[in-house]
PDB file of C-alpha atoms and ligand atoms in Angstrom:
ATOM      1  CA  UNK U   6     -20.596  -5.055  -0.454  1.00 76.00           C
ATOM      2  CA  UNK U   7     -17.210  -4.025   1.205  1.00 93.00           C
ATOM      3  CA  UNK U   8     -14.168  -5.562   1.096  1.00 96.00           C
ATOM      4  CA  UNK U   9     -11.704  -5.609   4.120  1.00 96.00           C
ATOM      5  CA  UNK U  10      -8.545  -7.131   2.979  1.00 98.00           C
ATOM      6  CA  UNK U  11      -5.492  -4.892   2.653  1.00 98.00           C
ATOM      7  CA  UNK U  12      -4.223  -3.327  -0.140  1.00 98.00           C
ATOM      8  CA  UNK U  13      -0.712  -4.608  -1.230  1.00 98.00           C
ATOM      9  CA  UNK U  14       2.027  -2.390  -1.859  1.00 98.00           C
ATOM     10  CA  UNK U  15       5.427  -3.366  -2.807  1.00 98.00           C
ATOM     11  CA  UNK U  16       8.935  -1.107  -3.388  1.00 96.00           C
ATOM     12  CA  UNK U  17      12.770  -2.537  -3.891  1.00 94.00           C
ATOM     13  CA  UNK U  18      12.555  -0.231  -0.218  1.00 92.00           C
ATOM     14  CA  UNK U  19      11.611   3.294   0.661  1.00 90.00           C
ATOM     15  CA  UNK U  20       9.806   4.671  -2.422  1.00 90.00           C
ATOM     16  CA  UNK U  21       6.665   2.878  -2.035  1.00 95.00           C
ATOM     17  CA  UNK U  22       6.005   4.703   0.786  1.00 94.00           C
ATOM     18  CA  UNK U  23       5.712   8.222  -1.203  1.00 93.00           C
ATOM     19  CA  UNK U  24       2.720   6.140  -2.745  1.00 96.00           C
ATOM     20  CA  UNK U  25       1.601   4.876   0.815  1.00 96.00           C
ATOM     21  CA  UNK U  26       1.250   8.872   2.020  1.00 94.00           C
ATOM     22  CA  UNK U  27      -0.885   9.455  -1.355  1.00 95.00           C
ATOM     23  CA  UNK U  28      -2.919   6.249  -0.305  1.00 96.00           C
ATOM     24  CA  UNK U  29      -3.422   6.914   2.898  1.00 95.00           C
ATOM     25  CA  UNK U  30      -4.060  10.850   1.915  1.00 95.00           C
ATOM     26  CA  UNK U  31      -6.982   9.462  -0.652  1.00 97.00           C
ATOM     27  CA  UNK U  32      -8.217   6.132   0.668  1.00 97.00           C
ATOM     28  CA  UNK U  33      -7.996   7.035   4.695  1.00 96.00           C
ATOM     29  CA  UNK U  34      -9.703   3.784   5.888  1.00 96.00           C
ATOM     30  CA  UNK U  35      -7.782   1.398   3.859  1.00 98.00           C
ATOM     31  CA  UNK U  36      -5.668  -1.525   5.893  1.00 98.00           C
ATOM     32  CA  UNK U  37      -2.313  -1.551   3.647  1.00 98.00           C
ATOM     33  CA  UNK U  38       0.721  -4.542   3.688  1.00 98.00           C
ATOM     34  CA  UNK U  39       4.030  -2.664   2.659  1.00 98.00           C
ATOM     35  CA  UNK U  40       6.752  -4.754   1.570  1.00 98.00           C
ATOM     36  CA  UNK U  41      10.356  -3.260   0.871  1.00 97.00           C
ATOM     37  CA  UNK U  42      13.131  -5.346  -0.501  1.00 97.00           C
ATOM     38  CA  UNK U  43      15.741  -3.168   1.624  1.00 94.00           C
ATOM     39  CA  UNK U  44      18.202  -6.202   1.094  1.00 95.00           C
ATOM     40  CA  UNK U  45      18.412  -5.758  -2.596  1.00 95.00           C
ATOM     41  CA  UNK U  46      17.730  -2.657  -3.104  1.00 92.00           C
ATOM     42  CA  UNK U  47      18.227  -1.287  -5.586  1.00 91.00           C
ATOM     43  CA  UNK U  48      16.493  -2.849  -8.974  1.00 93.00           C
ATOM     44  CA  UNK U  49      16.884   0.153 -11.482  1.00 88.00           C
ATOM     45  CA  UNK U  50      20.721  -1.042 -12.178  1.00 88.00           C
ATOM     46  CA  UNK U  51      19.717  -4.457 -12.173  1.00 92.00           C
ATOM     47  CA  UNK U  52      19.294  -6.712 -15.692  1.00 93.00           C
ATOM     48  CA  UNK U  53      15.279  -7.218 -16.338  1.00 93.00           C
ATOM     49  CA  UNK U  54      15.042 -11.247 -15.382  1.00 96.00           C
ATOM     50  CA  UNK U  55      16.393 -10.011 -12.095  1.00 97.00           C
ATOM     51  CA  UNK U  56      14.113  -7.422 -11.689  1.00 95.00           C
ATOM     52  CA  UNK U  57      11.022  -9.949 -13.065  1.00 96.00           C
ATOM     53  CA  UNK U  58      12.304 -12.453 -10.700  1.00 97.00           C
ATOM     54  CA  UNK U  59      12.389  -9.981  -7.768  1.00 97.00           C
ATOM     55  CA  UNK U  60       9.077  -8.822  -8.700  1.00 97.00           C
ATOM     56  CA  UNK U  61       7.359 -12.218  -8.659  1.00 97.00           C
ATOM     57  CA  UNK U  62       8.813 -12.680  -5.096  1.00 98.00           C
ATOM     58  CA  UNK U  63       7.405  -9.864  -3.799  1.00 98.00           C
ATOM     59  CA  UNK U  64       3.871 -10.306  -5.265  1.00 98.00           C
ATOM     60  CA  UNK U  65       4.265 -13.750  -3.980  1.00 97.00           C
ATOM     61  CA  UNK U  66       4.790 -12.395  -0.726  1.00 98.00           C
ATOM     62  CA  UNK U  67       1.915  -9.963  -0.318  1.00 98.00           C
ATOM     63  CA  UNK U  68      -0.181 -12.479  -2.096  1.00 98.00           C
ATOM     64  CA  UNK U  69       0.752 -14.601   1.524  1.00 98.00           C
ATOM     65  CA  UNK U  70      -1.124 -11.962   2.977  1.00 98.00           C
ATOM     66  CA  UNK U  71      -4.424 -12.208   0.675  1.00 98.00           C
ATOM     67  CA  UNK U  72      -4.700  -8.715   0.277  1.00 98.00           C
ATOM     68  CA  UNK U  73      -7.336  -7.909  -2.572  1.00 98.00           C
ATOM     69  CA  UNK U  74      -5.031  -6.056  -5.026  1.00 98.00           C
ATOM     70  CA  UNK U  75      -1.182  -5.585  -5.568  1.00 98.00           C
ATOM     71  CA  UNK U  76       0.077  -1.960  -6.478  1.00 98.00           C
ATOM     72  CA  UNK U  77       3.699  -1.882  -7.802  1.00 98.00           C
ATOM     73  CA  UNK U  78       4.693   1.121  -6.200  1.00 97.00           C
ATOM     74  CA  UNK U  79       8.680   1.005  -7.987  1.00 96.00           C
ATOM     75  CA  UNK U  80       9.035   2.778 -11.190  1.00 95.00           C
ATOM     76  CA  UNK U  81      11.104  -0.212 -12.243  1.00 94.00           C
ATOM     77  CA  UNK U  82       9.185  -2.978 -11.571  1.00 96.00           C
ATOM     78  CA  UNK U  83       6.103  -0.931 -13.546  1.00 96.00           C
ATOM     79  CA  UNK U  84       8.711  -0.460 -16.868  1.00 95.00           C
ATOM     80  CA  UNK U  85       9.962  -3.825 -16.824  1.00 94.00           C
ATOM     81  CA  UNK U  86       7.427  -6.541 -15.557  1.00 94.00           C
ATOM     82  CA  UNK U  87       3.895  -5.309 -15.312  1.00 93.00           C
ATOM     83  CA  UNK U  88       3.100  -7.537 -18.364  1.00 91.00           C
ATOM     84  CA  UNK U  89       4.294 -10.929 -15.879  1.00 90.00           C
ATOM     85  CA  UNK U  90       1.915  -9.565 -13.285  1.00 91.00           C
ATOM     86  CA  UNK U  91      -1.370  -9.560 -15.388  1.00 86.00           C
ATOM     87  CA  UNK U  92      -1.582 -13.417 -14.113  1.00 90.00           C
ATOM     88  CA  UNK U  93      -1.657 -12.358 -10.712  1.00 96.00           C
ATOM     89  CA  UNK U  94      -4.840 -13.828  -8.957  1.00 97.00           C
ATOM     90  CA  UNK U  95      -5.745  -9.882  -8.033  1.00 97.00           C
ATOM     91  CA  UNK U  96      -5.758  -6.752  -9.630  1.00 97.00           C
ATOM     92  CA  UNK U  97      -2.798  -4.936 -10.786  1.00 97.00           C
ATOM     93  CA  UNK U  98      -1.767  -1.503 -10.677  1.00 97.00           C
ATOM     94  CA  UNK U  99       1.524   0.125 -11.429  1.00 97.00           C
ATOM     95  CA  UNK U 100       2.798   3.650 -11.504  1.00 97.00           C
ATOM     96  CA  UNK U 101       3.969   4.346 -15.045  1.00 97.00           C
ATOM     97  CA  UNK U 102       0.687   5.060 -17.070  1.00 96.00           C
ATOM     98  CA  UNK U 103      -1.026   7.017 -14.587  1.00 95.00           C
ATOM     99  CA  UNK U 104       1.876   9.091 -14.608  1.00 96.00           C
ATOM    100  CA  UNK U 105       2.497   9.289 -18.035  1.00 97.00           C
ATOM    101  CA  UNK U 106      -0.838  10.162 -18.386  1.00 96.00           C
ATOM    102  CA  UNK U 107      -1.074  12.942 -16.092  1.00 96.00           C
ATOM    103  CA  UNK U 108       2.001  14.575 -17.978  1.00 97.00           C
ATOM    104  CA  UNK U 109       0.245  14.546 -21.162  1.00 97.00           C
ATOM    105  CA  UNK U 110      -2.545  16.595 -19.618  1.00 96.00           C
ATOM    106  CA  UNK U 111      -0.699  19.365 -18.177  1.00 97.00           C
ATOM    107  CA  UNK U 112       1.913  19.818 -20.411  1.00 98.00           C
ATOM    108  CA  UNK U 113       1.656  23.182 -22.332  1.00 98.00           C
ATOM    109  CA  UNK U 114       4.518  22.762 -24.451  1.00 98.00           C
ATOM    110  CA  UNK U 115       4.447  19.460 -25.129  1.00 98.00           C
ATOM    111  CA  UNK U 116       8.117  18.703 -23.737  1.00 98.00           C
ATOM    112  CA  UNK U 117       8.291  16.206 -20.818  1.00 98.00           C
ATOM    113  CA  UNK U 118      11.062  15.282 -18.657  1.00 98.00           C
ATOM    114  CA  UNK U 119      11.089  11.813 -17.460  1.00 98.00           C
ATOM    115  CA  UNK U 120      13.640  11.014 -14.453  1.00 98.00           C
ATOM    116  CA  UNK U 121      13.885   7.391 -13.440  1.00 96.00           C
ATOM    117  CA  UNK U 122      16.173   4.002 -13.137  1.00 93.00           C
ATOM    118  CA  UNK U 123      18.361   3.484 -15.723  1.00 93.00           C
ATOM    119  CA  UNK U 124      16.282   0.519 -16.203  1.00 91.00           C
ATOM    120  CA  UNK U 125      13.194   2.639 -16.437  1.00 94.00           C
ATOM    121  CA  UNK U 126      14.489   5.011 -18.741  1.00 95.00           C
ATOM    122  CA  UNK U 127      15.773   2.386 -21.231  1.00 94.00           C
ATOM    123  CA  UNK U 128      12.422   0.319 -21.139  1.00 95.00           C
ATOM    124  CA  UNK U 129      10.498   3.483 -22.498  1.00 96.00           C
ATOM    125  CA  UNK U 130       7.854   2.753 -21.104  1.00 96.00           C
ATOM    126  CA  UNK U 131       6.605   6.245 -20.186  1.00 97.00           C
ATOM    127  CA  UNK U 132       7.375   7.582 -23.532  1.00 97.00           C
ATOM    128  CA  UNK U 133       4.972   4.756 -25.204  1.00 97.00           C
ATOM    129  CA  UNK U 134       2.314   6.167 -23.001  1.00 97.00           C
ATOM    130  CA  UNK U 135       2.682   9.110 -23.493  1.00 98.00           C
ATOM    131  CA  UNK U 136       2.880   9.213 -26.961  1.00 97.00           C
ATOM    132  CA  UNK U 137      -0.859   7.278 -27.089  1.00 96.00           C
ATOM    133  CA  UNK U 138      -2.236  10.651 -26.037  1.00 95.00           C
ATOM    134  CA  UNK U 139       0.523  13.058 -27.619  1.00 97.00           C
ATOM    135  CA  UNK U 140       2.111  11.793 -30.837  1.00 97.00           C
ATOM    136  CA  UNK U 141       4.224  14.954 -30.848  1.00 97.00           C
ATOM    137  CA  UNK U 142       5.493  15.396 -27.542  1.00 98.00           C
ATOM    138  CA  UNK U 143       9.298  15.841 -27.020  1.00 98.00           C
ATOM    139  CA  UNK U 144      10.448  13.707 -24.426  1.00 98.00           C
ATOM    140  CA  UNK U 145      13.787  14.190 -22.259  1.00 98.00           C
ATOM    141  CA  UNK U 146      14.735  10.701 -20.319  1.00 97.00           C
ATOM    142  CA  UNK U 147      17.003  11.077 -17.678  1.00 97.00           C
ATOM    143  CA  UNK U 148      18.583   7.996 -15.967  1.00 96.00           C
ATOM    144  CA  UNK U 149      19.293   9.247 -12.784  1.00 96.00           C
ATOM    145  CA  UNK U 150      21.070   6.335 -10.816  1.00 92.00           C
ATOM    146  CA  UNK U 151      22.392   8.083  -7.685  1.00 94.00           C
ATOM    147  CA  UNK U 152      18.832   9.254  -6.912  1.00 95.00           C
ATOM    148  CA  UNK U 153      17.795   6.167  -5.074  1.00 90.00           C
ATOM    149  CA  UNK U 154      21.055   5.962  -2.576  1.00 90.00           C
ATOM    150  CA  UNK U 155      20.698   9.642  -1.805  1.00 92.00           C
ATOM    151  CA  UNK U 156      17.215   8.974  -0.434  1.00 89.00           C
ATOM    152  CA  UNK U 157      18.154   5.573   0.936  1.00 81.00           C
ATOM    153  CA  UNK U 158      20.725   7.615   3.125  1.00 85.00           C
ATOM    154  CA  UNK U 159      18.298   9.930   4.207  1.00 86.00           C
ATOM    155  CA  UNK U 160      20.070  12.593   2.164  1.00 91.00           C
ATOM    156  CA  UNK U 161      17.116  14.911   0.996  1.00 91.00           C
ATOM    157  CA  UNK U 162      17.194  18.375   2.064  1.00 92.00           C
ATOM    158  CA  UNK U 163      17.267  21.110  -1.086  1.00 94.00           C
ATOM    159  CA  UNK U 164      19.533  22.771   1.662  1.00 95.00           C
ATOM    160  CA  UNK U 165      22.561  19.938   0.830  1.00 96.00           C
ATOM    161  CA  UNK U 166      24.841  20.653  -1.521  1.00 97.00           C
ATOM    162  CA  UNK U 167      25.918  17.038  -2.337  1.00 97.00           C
ATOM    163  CA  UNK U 168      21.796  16.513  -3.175  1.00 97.00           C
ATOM    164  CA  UNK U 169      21.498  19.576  -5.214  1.00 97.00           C
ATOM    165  CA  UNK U 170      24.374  19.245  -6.970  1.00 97.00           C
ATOM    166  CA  UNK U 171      23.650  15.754  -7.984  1.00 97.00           C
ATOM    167  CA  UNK U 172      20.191  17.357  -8.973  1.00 98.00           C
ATOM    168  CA  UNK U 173      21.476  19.920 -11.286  1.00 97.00           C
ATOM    169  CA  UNK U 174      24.320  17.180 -13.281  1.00 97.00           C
ATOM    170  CA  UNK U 175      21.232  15.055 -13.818  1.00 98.00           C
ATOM    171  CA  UNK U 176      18.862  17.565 -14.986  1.00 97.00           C
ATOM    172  CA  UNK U 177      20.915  19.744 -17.453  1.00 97.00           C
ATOM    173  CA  UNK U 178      18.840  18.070 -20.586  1.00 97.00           C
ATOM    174  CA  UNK U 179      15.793  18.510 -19.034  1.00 97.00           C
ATOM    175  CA  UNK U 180      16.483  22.229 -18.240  1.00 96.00           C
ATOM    176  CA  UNK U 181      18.205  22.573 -21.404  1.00 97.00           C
ATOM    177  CA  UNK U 182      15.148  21.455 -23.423  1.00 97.00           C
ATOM    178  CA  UNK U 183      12.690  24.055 -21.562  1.00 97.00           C
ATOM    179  CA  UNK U 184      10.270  20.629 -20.548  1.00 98.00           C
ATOM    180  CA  UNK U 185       7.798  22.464 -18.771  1.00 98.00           C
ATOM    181  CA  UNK U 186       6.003  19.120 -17.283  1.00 98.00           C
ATOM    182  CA  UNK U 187       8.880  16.645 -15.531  1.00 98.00           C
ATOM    183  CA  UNK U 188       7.820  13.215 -14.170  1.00 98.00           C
ATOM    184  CA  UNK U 189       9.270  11.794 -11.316  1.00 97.00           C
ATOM    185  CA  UNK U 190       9.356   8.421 -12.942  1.00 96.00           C
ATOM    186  CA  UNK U 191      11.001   6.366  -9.669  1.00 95.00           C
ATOM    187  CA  UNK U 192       8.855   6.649  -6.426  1.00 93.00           C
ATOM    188  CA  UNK U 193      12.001   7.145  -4.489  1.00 91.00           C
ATOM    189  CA  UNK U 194      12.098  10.573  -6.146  1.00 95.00           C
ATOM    190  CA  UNK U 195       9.297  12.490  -4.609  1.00 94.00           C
ATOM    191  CA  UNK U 196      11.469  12.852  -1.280  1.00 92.00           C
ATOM    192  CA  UNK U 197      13.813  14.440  -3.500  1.00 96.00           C
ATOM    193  CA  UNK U 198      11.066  17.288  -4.972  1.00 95.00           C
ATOM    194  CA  UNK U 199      12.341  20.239  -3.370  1.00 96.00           C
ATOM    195  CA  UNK U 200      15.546  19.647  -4.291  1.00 97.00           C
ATOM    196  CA  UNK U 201      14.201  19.006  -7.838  1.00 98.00           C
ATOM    197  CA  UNK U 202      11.566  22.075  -7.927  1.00 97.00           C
ATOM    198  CA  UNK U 203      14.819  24.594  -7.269  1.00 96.00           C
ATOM    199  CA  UNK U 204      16.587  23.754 -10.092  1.00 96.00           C
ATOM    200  CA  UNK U 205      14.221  23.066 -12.662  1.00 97.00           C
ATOM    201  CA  UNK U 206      12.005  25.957 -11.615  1.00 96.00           C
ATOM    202  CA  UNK U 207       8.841  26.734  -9.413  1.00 94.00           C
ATOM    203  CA  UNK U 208       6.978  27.576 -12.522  1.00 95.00           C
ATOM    204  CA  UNK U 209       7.442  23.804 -14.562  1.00 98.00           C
ATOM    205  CA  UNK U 210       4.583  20.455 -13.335  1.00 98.00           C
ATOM    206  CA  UNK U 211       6.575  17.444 -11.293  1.00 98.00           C
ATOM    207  CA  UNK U 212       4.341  14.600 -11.424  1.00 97.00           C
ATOM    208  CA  UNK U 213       4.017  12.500  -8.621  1.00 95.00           C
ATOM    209  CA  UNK U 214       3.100   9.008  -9.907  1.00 94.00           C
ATOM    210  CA  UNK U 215       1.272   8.164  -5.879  1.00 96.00           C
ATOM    211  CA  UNK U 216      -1.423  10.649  -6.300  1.00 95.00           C
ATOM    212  CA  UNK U 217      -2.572   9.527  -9.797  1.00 93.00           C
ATOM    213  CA  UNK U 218      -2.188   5.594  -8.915  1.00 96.00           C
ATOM    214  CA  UNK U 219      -4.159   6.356  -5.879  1.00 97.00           C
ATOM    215  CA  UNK U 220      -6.771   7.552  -7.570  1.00 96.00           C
ATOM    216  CA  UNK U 221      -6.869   5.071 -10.308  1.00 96.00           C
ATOM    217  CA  UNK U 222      -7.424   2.508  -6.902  1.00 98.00           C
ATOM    218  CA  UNK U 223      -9.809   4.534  -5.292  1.00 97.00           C
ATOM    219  CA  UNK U 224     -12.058   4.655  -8.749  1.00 97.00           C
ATOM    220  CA  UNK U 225     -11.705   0.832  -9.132  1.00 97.00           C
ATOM    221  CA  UNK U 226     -12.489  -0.009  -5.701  1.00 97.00           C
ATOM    222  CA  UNK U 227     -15.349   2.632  -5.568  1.00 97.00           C
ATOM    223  CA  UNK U 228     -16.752   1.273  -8.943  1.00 97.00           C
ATOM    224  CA  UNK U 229     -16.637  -1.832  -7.802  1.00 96.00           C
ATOM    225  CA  UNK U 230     -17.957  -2.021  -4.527  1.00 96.00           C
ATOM    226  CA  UNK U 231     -14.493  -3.160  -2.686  1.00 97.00           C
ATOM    227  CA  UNK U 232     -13.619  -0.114  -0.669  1.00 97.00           C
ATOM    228  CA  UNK U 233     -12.611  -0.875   3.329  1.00 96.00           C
ATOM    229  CA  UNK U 234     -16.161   0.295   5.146  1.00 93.00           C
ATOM    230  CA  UNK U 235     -14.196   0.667   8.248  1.00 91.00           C
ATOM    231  CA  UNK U 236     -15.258   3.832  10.086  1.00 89.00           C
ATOM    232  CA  UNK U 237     -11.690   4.156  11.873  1.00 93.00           C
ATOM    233  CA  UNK U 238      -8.370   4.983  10.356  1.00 92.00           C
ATOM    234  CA  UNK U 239      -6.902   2.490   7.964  1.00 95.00           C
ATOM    235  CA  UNK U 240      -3.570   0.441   9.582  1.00 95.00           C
ATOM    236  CA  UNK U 241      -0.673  -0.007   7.869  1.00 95.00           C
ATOM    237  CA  UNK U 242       1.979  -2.749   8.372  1.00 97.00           C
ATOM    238  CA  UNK U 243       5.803  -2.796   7.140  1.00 97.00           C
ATOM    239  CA  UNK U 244       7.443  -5.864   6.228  1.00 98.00           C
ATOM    240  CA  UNK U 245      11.266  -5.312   4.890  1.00 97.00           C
ATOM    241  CA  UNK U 246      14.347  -7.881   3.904  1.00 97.00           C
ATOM    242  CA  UNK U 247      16.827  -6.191   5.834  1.00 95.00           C
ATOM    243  CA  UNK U 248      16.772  -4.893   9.322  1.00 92.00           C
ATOM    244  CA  UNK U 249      13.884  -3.394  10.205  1.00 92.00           C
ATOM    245  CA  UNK U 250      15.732  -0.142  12.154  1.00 87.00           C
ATOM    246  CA  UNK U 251      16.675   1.979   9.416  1.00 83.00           C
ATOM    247  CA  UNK U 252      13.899   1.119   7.946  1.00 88.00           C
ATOM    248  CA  UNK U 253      11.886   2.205  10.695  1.00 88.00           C
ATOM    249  CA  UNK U 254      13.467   5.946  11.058  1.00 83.00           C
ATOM    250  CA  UNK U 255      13.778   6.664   7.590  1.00 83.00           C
ATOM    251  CA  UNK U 256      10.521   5.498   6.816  1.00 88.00           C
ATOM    252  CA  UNK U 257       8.694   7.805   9.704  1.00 84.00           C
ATOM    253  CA  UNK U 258       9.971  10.359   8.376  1.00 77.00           C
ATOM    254  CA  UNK U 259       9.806   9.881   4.263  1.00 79.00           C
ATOM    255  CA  UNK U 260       5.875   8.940   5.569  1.00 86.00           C
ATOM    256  CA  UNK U 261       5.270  11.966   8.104  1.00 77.00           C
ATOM    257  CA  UNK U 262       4.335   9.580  10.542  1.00 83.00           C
ATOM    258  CA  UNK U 263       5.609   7.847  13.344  1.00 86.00           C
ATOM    259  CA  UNK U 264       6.093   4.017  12.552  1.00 90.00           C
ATOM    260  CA  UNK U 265       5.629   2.013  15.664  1.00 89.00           C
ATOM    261  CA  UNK U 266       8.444  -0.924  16.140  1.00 88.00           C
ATOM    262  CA  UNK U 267       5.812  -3.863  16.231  1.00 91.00           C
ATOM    263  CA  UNK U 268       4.504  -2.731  12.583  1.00 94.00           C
ATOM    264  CA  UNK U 269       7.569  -3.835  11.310  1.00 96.00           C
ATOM    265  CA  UNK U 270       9.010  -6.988  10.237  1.00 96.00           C
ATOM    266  CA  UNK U 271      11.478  -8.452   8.526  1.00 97.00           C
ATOM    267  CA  UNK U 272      10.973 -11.766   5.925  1.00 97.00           C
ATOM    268  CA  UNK U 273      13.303 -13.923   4.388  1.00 97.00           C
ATOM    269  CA  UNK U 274      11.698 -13.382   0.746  1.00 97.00           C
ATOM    270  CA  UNK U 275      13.636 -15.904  -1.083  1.00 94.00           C
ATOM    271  CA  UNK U 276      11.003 -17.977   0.200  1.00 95.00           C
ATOM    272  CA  UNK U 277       8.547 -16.840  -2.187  1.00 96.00           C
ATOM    273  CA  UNK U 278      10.146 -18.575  -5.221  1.00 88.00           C
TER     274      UNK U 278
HETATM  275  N1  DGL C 306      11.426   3.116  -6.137  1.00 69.81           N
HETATM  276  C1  DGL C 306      12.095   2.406  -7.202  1.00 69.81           C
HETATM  277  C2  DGL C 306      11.577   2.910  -8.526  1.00 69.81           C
HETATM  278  O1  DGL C 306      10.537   3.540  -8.520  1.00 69.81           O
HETATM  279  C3  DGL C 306      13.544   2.494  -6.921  1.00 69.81           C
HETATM  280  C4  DGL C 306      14.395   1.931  -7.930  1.00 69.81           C
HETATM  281  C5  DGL C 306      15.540   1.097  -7.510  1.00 69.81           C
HETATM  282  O2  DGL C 306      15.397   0.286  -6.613  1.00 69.81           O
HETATM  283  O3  DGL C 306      16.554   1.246  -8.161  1.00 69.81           O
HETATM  284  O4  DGL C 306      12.109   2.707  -9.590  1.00 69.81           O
END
């Protein structure tokens, strides 16, 4: 038995696609639907029925699509309304446990950083996991709301002062507290890793939540018979809120690839109510 419908993967906009490279990486023949709610981006500062209702849109949306799972590839969306999405006709995955879990393997010291939203950081959500496998960990939350534009603007490079400057303000507690295992709780933050690996140190873990969620796919799918048997190379498609153009150049290079114009789209997604 195979299963050829495509994966659904959802971000408030460019994130998700740190998730797509890890999917692509680790499921190669997988057909994937991206959405990315460029228009409203971003969630972390907004109140939780916004984010739920946002959420529930965009699931809606993919849904549209029948792919044959949803992965909710937004730190924020996984903190705040994972527990609406268990009624979703598919299966669920998010990004917060896997990473959380992954942290309490490789920590040494038990102390774990935890960058996200503010939204993520005040639903402690990766804290509760984490603390299932290590009562005694010491964890360091970090709300790091200018994280998201910086990417957005295509402001990356560990070479910019404005990014690693930014970097360092946000990170004092977590350098302060010696963590030697730091999550990168928001999927927008991966871009933002070499930045992030100069100040905090080469020597201390960042966990990228796309490689652990892309496993956690590729073991359901495997177990249950629903991978893509597709010889050829998986496609992926882009649908966005806002103009697709910025999109489109940002997104080519956050994904290493070049994103062809007709891939994507944009949708009107308050008509998934
Ligand atoms: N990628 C989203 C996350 O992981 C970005 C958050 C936002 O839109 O504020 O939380």
């Amino acid at each position: 038995m195979a299963d050829k419908r495509a994966i659904g993967v959802f971000d408030s906009g460019l994130g998700g696609l740190t998730v797509i490279k890890e999917l692509r990486r680790i499921l190669p023949n997988e057909d994937i639907i991206y959405f990315g709610d460029t228009g409203r981006v971003p969630y972390g500062t907004k109140s939780r029925d916004t984010i739920i209702k946002y959420a529930s849109q965009d699931e809606k949306f993919l849904l549209s699509k029948n792919v044959k799972l949803i992965i909710a590839a937004c730190g924020t969306v996984s903190s705040v309304a994972s527990q609406e999405a268990e009624k979703l006709p598919v299966p669920f995955f998010e990004v917060v446990s896997h990473a959380a879990n992954e942290a309490a393997k490789l920590t040494l010291n038990k102390k774990i950083g935890v960058l996200g939203t503010n939204a993520t950081v005040k639903s402690g959500k990766h804290a509760e996991f984490i603390k299932k496998i290590l009562p005694e960990a010491e964890i360091i939350s970090c709300g790091c709301s200018m994280f998201v534009p910086l990417v957005e603007e295509g402001w990356h490079s560990a070479d910019d002062i404005v990014v690693l400057e930014t970097v360092k303000r946000y990170l004092k507690p977590v350098i302060a507290s010696g963590a030697d295992t730091v999550i990168l709780g928001c999927t927008h933050y991966p871009v933002l890793k070499d930045a992030i690996k100069s100040v905090v140190g080469a020597g201390v873990n960042l966990v990228n939540a796309g490689t652990s969620t892309s496993e956690a796919v590729y073991k359901y799918l495997s177990e249950n018979s629903l991978l893509n048997d597709k010889k050829s190379k998986g496609d992926a498609q882009f649908f966005v809120s806002d103009k697709p153009d910025s999109f489109r150049k940002i997104a080519s290079i956050l994904l290493g690839e070049e994103i062809d114009e007709k891939k994507v789209e944009q949708v009107d997604i308050s008509n998934y109510d």
